[in-house]
mmCIF file of C-alpha atoms and ligand atoms in Angstrom:
data_model
loop_
_atom_site.group_PDB
_atom_site.id
_atom_site.type_symbol
_atom_site.label_atom_id
_atom_site.label_comp_id
_atom_site.label_asym_id
_atom_site.label_seq_id
_atom_site.Cartn_x
_atom_site.Cartn_y
_atom_site.Cartn_z
ATOM 1 C CA MET F 215 51.831 46.170 99.319
ATOM 2 C CA ALA F 216 53.687 48.505 101.692
ATOM 3 C CA GLU F 217 57.463 48.589 101.237
ATOM 4 C CA LYS F 218 59.125 46.409 103.903
ATOM 5 C CA THR F 219 61.129 48.297 106.523
ATOM 6 C CA ALA F 220 64.911 47.881 106.599
ATOM 7 C CA GLY F 221 64.457 45.940 109.838
ATOM 8 C CA GLU F 222 62.022 43.499 108.198
ATOM 9 C CA LYS F 223 64.343 43.031 105.210
ATOM 10 C CA ILE F 224 67.357 42.455 107.475
ATOM 11 C CA GLY F 225 65.388 39.883 109.501
ATOM 12 C CA GLU F 226 64.246 38.070 106.367
ATOM 13 C CA LEU F 227 67.786 38.012 104.946
ATOM 14 C CA ARG F 228 69.286 36.854 108.281
ATOM 15 C CA ASP F 229 66.871 33.916 108.386
ATOM 16 C CA ARG F 230 67.661 33.007 104.762
ATOM 17 C CA LEU F 231 71.426 33.268 105.362
ATOM 18 C CA ALA F 232 71.204 30.967 108.400
ATOM 19 C CA LYS F 233 70.045 28.218 105.996
ATOM 20 C CA ALA F 234 72.401 29.060 103.092
ATOM 21 C CA GLN F 235 74.409 26.196 101.597
ATOM 22 C CA HIS F 236 76.875 28.317 99.585
ATOM 23 C CA LEU F 237 76.968 32.074 100.173
ATOM 24 C CA VAL F 238 78.850 34.212 97.643
ATOM 25 C CA VAL F 239 79.601 37.823 98.558
ATOM 26 C CA LEU F 240 80.773 40.499 96.082
ATOM 27 C CA THR F 241 82.256 43.597 97.738
ATOM 28 C CA GLY F 242 83.313 46.990 96.428
ATOM 29 C CA ALA F 243 84.885 50.133 97.856
ATOM 30 C CA GLY F 244 81.812 50.817 100.029
ATOM 31 C CA ILE F 245 82.713 48.069 102.506
ATOM 32 C CA SER F 246 86.055 49.797 103.190
ATOM 33 C CA ALA F 247 84.633 53.333 103.374
ATOM 34 C CA GLU F 248 84.042 53.071 107.140
ATOM 35 C CA SER F 249 87.687 52.067 107.555
ATOM 36 C CA GLY F 250 88.631 55.417 106.030
ATOM 37 C CA VAL F 251 89.463 54.186 102.513
ATOM 38 C CA PRO F 252 88.306 56.735 99.905
ATOM 39 C CA THR F 253 85.738 55.197 97.561
ATOM 40 C CA PHE F 254 86.565 55.139 93.897
ATOM 41 C CA ARG F 255 83.892 57.417 92.591
ATOM 42 C CA GLY F 256 82.959 59.395 95.642
ATOM 43 C CA GLN F 257 84.196 62.984 95.850
ATOM 44 C CA ASP F 258 87.280 61.570 97.600
ATOM 45 C CA GLY F 259 88.073 59.558 94.489
ATOM 46 C CA LEU F 260 90.323 62.351 93.254
ATOM 47 C CA TRP F 261 94.082 62.756 93.613
ATOM 48 C CA ARG F 262 95.824 66.037 92.929
ATOM 49 C CA GLN F 263 94.005 67.167 89.770
ATOM 50 C CA TYR F 264 93.734 63.602 88.371
ATOM 51 C CA ARG F 265 90.829 61.176 88.506
ATOM 52 C CA ALA F 266 91.829 57.715 89.670
ATOM 53 C CA MET F 267 90.334 56.302 86.468
ATOM 54 C CA ASP F 268 92.844 58.231 84.339
ATOM 55 C CA LEU F 269 95.829 56.903 86.271
ATOM 56 C CA ALA F 270 94.743 53.273 86.713
ATOM 57 C CA THR F 271 95.509 52.411 83.076
ATOM 58 C CA PRO F 272 98.395 50.740 81.211
ATOM 59 C CA GLU F 273 98.609 53.802 78.948
ATOM 60 C CA ALA F 274 99.176 56.144 81.907
ATOM 61 C CA PHE F 275 101.898 53.818 83.247
ATOM 62 C CA GLN F 276 103.508 53.557 79.818
ATOM 63 C CA GLU F 277 103.455 57.329 79.451
ATOM 64 C CA ASP F 278 104.515 58.341 82.968
ATOM 65 C CA PRO F 279 105.409 55.440 85.302
ATOM 66 C CA LYS F 280 106.749 57.877 87.902
ATOM 67 C CA LEU F 281 103.384 59.691 88.172
ATOM 68 C CA VAL F 282 101.452 56.416 88.373
ATOM 69 C CA TRP F 283 103.797 55.123 91.074
ATOM 70 C CA GLU F 284 103.366 58.397 93.012
ATOM 71 C CA PHE F 285 99.584 57.769 92.862
ATOM 72 C CA TYR F 286 99.956 54.216 94.156
ATOM 73 C CA ASN F 287 102.497 55.205 96.807
ATOM 74 C CA TRP F 288 100.019 57.856 97.982
ATOM 75 C CA ARG F 289 97.324 55.167 98.318
ATOM 76 C CA ARG F 290 99.705 52.768 100.081
ATOM 77 C CA GLU F 291 100.698 55.451 102.607
ATOM 78 C CA LEU F 292 97.027 56.333 103.104
ATOM 79 C CA LEU F 293 95.959 52.718 103.600
ATOM 80 C CA ALA F 294 98.890 51.425 105.691
ATOM 81 C CA PRO F 295 97.412 52.471 109.108
ATOM 82 C CA LEU F 296 93.765 51.600 108.255
ATOM 83 C CA ARG F 297 92.003 48.650 109.844
ATOM 84 C CA PRO F 298 89.047 46.412 108.942
ATOM 85 C CA ASN F 299 85.623 47.575 110.163
ATOM 86 C CA PRO F 300 82.596 45.612 111.507
ATOM 87 C CA GLY F 301 81.482 45.017 107.922
ATOM 88 C CA HIS F 302 84.666 43.098 107.057
ATOM 89 C CA LEU F 303 84.526 41.257 110.389
ATOM 90 C CA GLY F 304 80.863 40.299 109.942
ATOM 91 C CA LEU F 305 81.770 38.558 106.669
ATOM 92 C CA VAL F 306 84.493 36.595 108.495
ATOM 93 C CA GLU F 307 81.821 35.436 110.982
ATOM 94 C CA LEU F 308 79.480 34.374 108.158
ATOM 95 C CA GLU F 309 82.318 32.431 106.516
ATOM 96 C CA LYS F 310 82.928 30.541 109.774
ATOM 97 C CA ARG F 311 79.262 29.602 110.204
ATOM 98 C CA LEU F 312 78.206 28.543 106.714
ATOM 99 C CA PRO F 313 78.862 25.245 104.902
ATOM 100 C CA LYS F 314 80.385 27.067 101.888
ATOM 101 C CA PHE F 315 81.404 30.709 101.491
ATOM 102 C CA THR F 316 83.188 32.538 98.663
ATOM 103 C CA LEU F 317 84.219 36.188 98.908
ATOM 104 C CA ILE F 318 84.768 37.995 95.607
ATOM 105 C CA THR F 319 86.200 41.469 96.091
ATOM 106 C CA GLN F 320 86.880 44.343 93.702
ATOM 107 C CA ASN F 321 88.889 46.044 96.418
ATOM 108 C CA ILE F 322 92.669 46.123 96.305
ATOM 109 C CA ASP F 323 93.123 47.373 99.909
ATOM 110 C CA GLY F 324 93.732 43.925 101.422
ATOM 111 C CA LEU F 325 91.458 44.666 104.416
ATOM 112 C CA HIS F 326 89.423 41.460 103.952
ATOM 113 C CA GLN F 327 92.602 39.389 104.475
ATOM 114 C CA VAL F 328 93.562 41.390 107.581
ATOM 115 C CA ALA F 329 90.016 40.827 108.928
ATOM 116 C CA GLY F 330 90.483 37.057 108.523
ATOM 117 C CA SER F 331 88.551 36.204 105.349
ATOM 118 C CA ARG F 332 89.897 32.941 103.905
ATOM 119 C CA ASN F 333 88.183 31.770 100.744
ATOM 120 C CA MET F 334 88.480 34.874 98.638
ATOM 121 C CA LEU F 335 89.067 36.029 95.065
ATOM 122 C CA GLU F 336 90.639 39.428 94.347
ATOM 123 C CA LEU F 337 89.171 40.415 90.979
ATOM 124 C CA HIS F 338 91.282 43.537 90.612
ATOM 125 C CA GLY F 339 94.505 42.460 92.331
ATOM 126 C CA ASN F 340 96.069 43.820 95.496
ATOM 127 C CA LEU F 341 97.695 47.176 96.254
ATOM 128 C CA TRP F 342 100.326 45.470 98.503
ATOM 129 C CA TRP F 343 101.607 43.211 95.710
ATOM 130 C CA VAL F 344 104.052 44.189 92.961
ATOM 131 C CA ARG F 345 104.765 42.449 89.646
ATOM 132 C CA CYS F 346 107.812 42.713 87.385
ATOM 133 C CA THR F 347 107.039 44.095 83.917
ATOM 134 C CA ALA F 348 110.038 42.163 82.554
ATOM 135 C CA CYS F 349 110.097 38.707 84.180
ATOM 136 C CA GLY F 350 106.606 38.543 85.722
ATOM 137 C CA MET F 351 107.910 37.880 89.245
ATOM 138 C CA LYS F 352 105.199 38.878 91.734
ATOM 139 C CA GLU F 353 105.405 39.258 95.489
ATOM 140 C CA GLU F 354 103.836 41.059 98.421
ATOM 141 C CA ASP F 355 105.822 44.157 99.403
ATOM 142 C CA ARG F 356 104.432 46.377 102.162
ATOM 143 C CA THR F 357 107.333 48.893 102.094
ATOM 144 C CA VAL F 358 105.869 52.387 102.416
ATOM 145 C CA PRO F 359 106.777 54.293 100.401
ATOM 146 C CA LEU F 360 108.334 52.137 97.692
ATOM 147 C CA PRO F 361 111.187 53.773 95.747
ATOM 148 C CA VAL F 362 109.614 55.941 93.030
ATOM 149 C CA LEU F 363 110.498 53.546 90.202
ATOM 150 C CA PRO F 364 110.891 50.217 92.057
ATOM 151 C CA LYS F 365 113.039 47.571 90.405
ATOM 152 C CA CYS F 366 112.670 43.782 90.362
ATOM 153 C CA ARG F 367 115.096 42.164 92.801
ATOM 154 C CA SER F 368 115.656 39.214 90.524
ATOM 155 C CA CYS F 369 116.070 40.811 87.096
ATOM 156 C CA GLY F 370 116.229 44.566 87.669
ATOM 157 C CA GLY F 371 113.125 45.160 85.537
ATOM 158 C CA LEU F 372 110.586 47.882 86.365
ATOM 159 C CA LEU F 373 107.944 46.789 88.881
ATOM 160 C CA ARG F 374 104.248 47.714 88.554
ATOM 161 C CA PRO F 375 101.411 47.442 91.056
ATOM 162 C CA HIS F 376 99.866 43.939 90.836
ATOM 163 C CA VAL F 377 96.424 45.365 90.131
ATOM 164 C CA VAL F 378 94.080 45.140 87.117
ATOM 165 C CA TRP F 379 93.970 48.474 85.317
ATOM 166 C CA PHE F 380 91.102 49.722 83.169
ATOM 167 C CA GLY F 381 91.311 48.082 79.781
ATOM 168 C CA GLU F 382 93.234 45.108 81.191
ATOM 169 C CA MET F 383 91.860 41.573 81.386
ATOM 170 C CA LEU F 384 91.070 40.122 84.774
ATOM 171 C CA GLU F 385 93.146 36.989 85.498
ATOM 172 C CA PRO F 386 91.224 34.097 83.871
ATOM 173 C CA PRO F 387 91.614 31.684 86.833
ATOM 174 C CA VAL F 388 90.201 34.314 89.205
ATOM 175 C CA LEU F 389 87.321 35.158 86.873
ATOM 176 C CA ASN F 390 86.495 31.503 86.180
ATOM 177 C CA ALA F 391 86.536 30.651 89.892
ATOM 178 C CA SER F 392 84.200 33.597 90.509
ATOM 179 C CA TYR F 393 81.676 32.424 87.903
ATOM 180 C CA GLU F 394 81.856 28.855 89.223
ATOM 181 C CA ALA F 395 81.140 29.978 92.793
ATOM 182 C CA ILE F 396 78.280 32.205 91.606
ATOM 183 C CA GLU F 397 76.671 29.338 89.671
ATOM 184 C CA GLN F 398 76.952 27.014 92.685
ATOM 185 C CA SER F 399 75.639 29.584 95.153
ATOM 186 C CA ASP F 400 72.120 29.661 96.614
ATOM 187 C CA VAL F 401 72.498 33.160 98.079
ATOM 188 C CA MET F 402 74.597 36.130 96.926
ATOM 189 C CA LEU F 403 75.217 39.449 98.679
ATOM 190 C CA VAL F 404 76.348 42.474 96.645
ATOM 191 C CA ILE F 405 77.851 44.975 99.084
ATOM 192 C CA GLY F 406 79.162 48.532 98.654
ATOM 193 C CA THR F 407 79.655 48.626 94.915
ATOM 194 C CA SER F 408 78.260 51.203 92.499
ATOM 195 C CA GLY F 409 77.851 48.594 89.756
ATOM 196 C CA THR F 410 79.798 50.625 87.226
ATOM 197 C CA VAL F 411 82.853 48.460 86.583
ATOM 198 C CA GLN F 412 82.551 45.371 84.406
ATOM 199 C CA PRO F 413 82.743 42.411 84.548
ATOM 200 C CA ALA F 414 82.145 42.580 88.348
ATOM 201 C CA ALA F 415 79.006 44.705 87.984
ATOM 202 C CA SER F 416 77.054 41.967 86.175
ATOM 203 C CA MET F 417 77.869 39.211 88.671
ATOM 204 C CA GLY F 418 74.769 39.862 90.808
ATOM 205 C CA VAL F 419 72.355 39.449 87.911
ATOM 206 C CA LEU F 420 74.267 36.338 86.794
ATOM 207 C CA ALA F 421 73.665 34.854 90.250
ATOM 208 C CA LYS F 422 69.975 35.698 89.976
ATOM 209 C CA ARG F 423 69.796 34.077 86.546
ATOM 210 C CA THR F 424 71.347 30.885 87.910
ATOM 211 C CA GLY F 425 68.777 30.696 90.701
ATOM 212 C CA SER F 426 70.373 32.439 93.689
ATOM 213 C CA LEU F 427 68.585 34.833 96.005
ATOM 214 C CA VAL F 428 70.452 38.129 95.531
ATOM 215 C CA ALA F 429 70.496 40.939 98.093
ATOM 216 C CA GLU F 430 72.212 44.314 97.783
ATOM 217 C CA ILE F 431 73.553 46.400 100.670
ATOM 218 C CA ASN F 432 74.440 49.957 99.690
ATOM 219 C CA LEU F 433 74.039 53.546 100.836
ATOM 220 C CA ASP F 434 72.541 54.480 97.466
ATOM 221 C CA PRO F 435 70.567 52.768 94.712
ATOM 222 C CA THR F 436 72.645 51.335 91.839
ATOM 223 C CA PRO F 437 71.772 50.482 88.212
ATOM 224 C CA TYR F 438 71.116 46.880 89.349
ATOM 225 C CA THR F 439 69.054 47.599 92.486
ATOM 226 C CA ASP F 440 65.704 46.864 90.829
ATOM 227 C CA ALA F 441 67.011 43.543 89.470
ATOM 228 C CA TYR F 442 67.855 42.138 92.918
ATOM 229 C CA HIS F 443 65.390 40.316 95.214
ATOM 230 C CA ILE F 444 66.264 42.395 98.285
ATOM 231 C CA SER F 445 67.918 45.815 98.515
ATOM 232 C CA ILE F 446 68.845 47.200 101.937
ATOM 233 C CA SER F 447 69.866 50.827 102.180
ATOM 234 C CA GLY F 448 72.438 51.595 104.841
ATOM 235 C CA LYS F 449 76.041 51.299 105.933
ATOM 236 C CA ALA F 450 77.768 47.938 105.468
ATOM 237 C CA GLY F 451 79.342 48.280 108.922
ATOM 238 C CA ASP F 452 75.878 48.622 110.498
ATOM 239 C CA ILE F 453 73.974 46.056 108.454
ATOM 240 C CA ILE F 454 76.342 43.096 108.016
ATOM 241 C CA PRO F 455 76.720 42.448 111.788
ATOM 242 C CA GLN F 456 72.892 42.270 111.979
ATOM 243 C CA LEU F 457 72.898 39.489 109.397
ATOM 244 C CA VAL F 458 75.011 37.222 111.565
ATOM 245 C CA ASP F 459 72.422 35.091 113.364
ATOM 246 C CA GLY F 460 72.354 35.631 117.112
HETATM 247 C C1 BV8 A 596 87.964 44.612 81.212
HETATM 248 C C2 BV8 A 596 92.146 48.403 90.361
HETATM 249 C C3 BV8 A 596 87.965 43.623 79.185
HETATM 250 C C4 BV8 A 596 92.934 49.627 90.022
HETATM 251 C C5 BV8 A 596 89.966 48.672 89.308
HETATM 252 C C6 BV8 A 596 85.030 51.994 77.911
HETATM 253 C C7 BV8 A 596 86.382 52.256 77.787
HETATM 254 C C8 BV8 A 596 87.345 51.463 78.417
HETATM 255 C C9 BV8 A 596 86.960 50.363 79.182
HETATM 256 C C10 BV8 A 596 85.592 50.123 79.277
HETATM 257 C C11 BV8 A 596 84.644 50.911 78.658
HETATM 258 N N1 BV8 A 596 83.416 50.410 78.975
HETATM 259 C C12 BV8 A 596 83.553 49.336 79.772
HETATM 260 C C13 BV8 A 596 84.879 49.132 79.936
HETATM 261 C C14 BV8 A 596 85.456 48.077 80.707
HETATM 262 C C15 BV8 A 596 85.970 48.655 82.026
HETATM 263 C C16 BV8 A 596 84.828 49.308 82.762
HETATM 264 O O1 BV8 A 596 83.953 48.642 83.299
HETATM 265 N N2 BV8 A 596 84.833 50.653 82.765
HETATM 266 C C17 BV8 A 596 83.718 51.375 83.363
HETATM 267 C C18 BV8 A 596 84.248 52.308 84.435
HETATM 268 C C19 BV8 A 596 82.999 52.112 82.256
HETATM 269 N N3 BV8 A 596 86.410 47.493 82.745
HETATM 270 C C20 BV8 A 596 87.685 47.124 82.573
HETATM 271 O O2 BV8 A 596 88.511 47.733 81.938
HETATM 272 C C21 BV8 A 596 88.037 45.795 83.243
HETATM 273 N N4 BV8 A 596 88.658 44.989 82.259
HETATM 274 O O3 BV8 A 596 86.788 44.816 81.060
HETATM 275 O O4 BV8 A 596 88.711 44.000 80.316
HETATM 276 C C22 BV8 A 596 88.897 43.311 78.154
HETATM 277 C C23 BV8 A 596 88.441 42.457 77.185
HETATM 278 C C24 BV8 A 596 89.285 42.144 76.187
HETATM 279 C C25 BV8 A 596 90.570 42.660 76.152
HETATM 280 C C26 BV8 A 596 91.018 43.530 77.144
HETATM 281 C C27 BV8 A 596 90.170 43.874 78.151
HETATM 282 C C28 BV8 A 596 89.018 46.022 84.370
HETATM 283 C C29 BV8 A 596 88.328 46.748 85.495
HETATM 284 C C30 BV8 A 596 89.257 46.797 86.704
HETATM 285 C C31 BV8 A 596 89.680 48.220 86.915
HETATM 286 N N5 BV8 A 596 90.457 48.279 88.166
HETATM 287 N N6 BV8 A 596 90.726 48.735 90.408
HETATM 288 C C32 BV8 A 596 92.945 50.585 91.179
HETATM 289 O O5 BV8 A 596 92.063 50.510 92.067
HETATM 290 O O6 BV8 A 596 93.853 51.427 91.187
HETATM 291 S S1 BV8 A 596 88.309 49.034 89.421
HETATM 292 C C33 BV8 A 596 88.012 50.124 90.703
HETATM 293 O O7 BV8 A 596 86.613 50.387 90.624
HETATM 294 C C34 BV8 A 596 88.204 49.558 92.104
HETATM 295 O O8 BV8 A 596 88.683 48.239 92.113
HETATM 296 C C35 BV8 A 596 86.786 49.563 92.663
HETATM 297 O O9 BV8 A 596 86.563 48.544 93.536
HETATM 298 C C36 BV8 A 596 86.042 49.373 91.412
HETATM 299 C C37 BV8 A 596 84.578 49.479 91.368
HETATM 300 O O10 BV8 A 596 84.189 50.613 92.094
HETATM 301 P P1 BV8 A 596 83.312 50.329 93.408
HETATM 302 O O11 BV8 A 596 84.012 49.284 94.217
HETATM 303 O O12 BV8 A 596 81.914 50.037 93.008
HETATM 304 O O13 BV8 A 596 83.464 51.678 94.168
HETATM 305 P P2 BV8 A 596 82.631 53.008 93.890
HETATM 306 O O14 BV8 A 596 83.362 54.119 94.579
HETATM 307 O O15 BV8 A 596 82.305 53.107 92.441
HETATM 308 O O16 BV8 A 596 81.240 52.752 94.645
HETATM 309 C C38 BV8 A 596 81.219 52.642 96.044
HETATM 310 C C39 BV8 A 596 79.812 52.212 96.397
HETATM 311 O O17 BV8 A 596 79.751 51.990 97.792
HETATM 312 C C40 BV8 A 596 78.775 53.273 96.072
HETATM 313 O O18 BV8 A 596 77.632 52.641 95.505
HETATM 314 C C41 BV8 A 596 78.429 53.861 97.460
HETATM 315 O O19 BV8 A 596 77.066 54.241 97.532
HETATM 316 C C42 BV8 A 596 78.649 52.668 98.339
HETATM 317 N N7 BV8 A 596 79.025 52.983 99.722
HETATM 318 C C43 BV8 A 596 79.823 54.013 100.172
HETATM 319 N N8 BV8 A 596 79.962 53.909 101.519
HETATM 320 C C44 BV8 A 596 79.253 52.808 101.908
HETATM 321 C C45 BV8 A 596 78.655 52.224 100.779
HETATM 322 N N9 BV8 A 596 77.888 51.127 100.847
HETATM 323 C C46 BV8 A 596 77.702 50.579 102.077
HETATM 324 N N10 BV8 A 596 78.247 51.072 103.198
HETATM 325 C C47 BV8 A 596 79.018 52.188 103.157
HETATM 326 N N11 BV8 A 596 79.550 52.672 104.306
HETATM 327 ZN ZN1 ZN A 597 111.971 40.762 87.018
#
């Protein structure tokens, strides 16, 4: 049978979404690319001569907190002026129209919140939040740049970015809520993620196993593309608005 055109696949998915009872959406760096946020693994995923993966670890912070904070301050300065794009906004529209909607994001850029998404889970934390390494106090702080080694205002301890580093556990309540939503969903969209970081990467196939229709939207194929029911190749900012019925 001839491969369906992107237009046919978009039409089919739009019709299915219009009837969805509980839509779950997993997003990755690709949905923020059109807002100007460098993706994690794209060529722009580098900083000075470091790879983001080498700095986003507890070991790197232990070894050189100043360097790691310079990396995060660089990202905060880069992201501060950036705005949501039609992809983020299309998800806000879908959330308004559907009986139940859960957004699970790997992104730490906070653009989904700015766009107006409500029911959302941040698997990997948020770049605009800090957490005290001594007393655990956590709060949003959009100061740009933060002092190089920011201190907790209640105990004076060293602050760290409130993000999940490689090798760190995701927060159990966030992970459990994600699995619950996935099991209850009847449709799941997997948007702009390369499917390389666990446990997020396996969430699409979990949804499929628990009976959801799973569709991927990505510029490129990913290791999970063949496992999904529908895979649409293209830009999130172009495709998502076409999925909002009428
Ligand atoms: C955990 C916050 C378990 C920080 C992030 C070996 C050694 C060590 C660890 C591991 C290992 N093997 C597996 C692991 C586990 C590790 C992991 O998966 N590593 C991989 C890389 C091998 N995972 C972890 O460590 C996780 N924790 O497993 O703990 C555990 C158990 C017991 C005890 C202790 C621990 C924690 C993972 C969280 C890491 N933190 N971010 C920060 O950002 O500074 S992850 C980071 O990658 C970002 O959050 C990002 O979102 C995420 C995933 O990347 P993507 O979002 O997919 O982005 P990417 O650039 O890769 O892809 C972009 C995609 O978009 C591409 O496909 C592209 O084609 C597409 N695209 C581009 N433009 C567009 C587009 N699509 C549509 N439209 C466009 N316009
Ligand atoms: Zn403190």
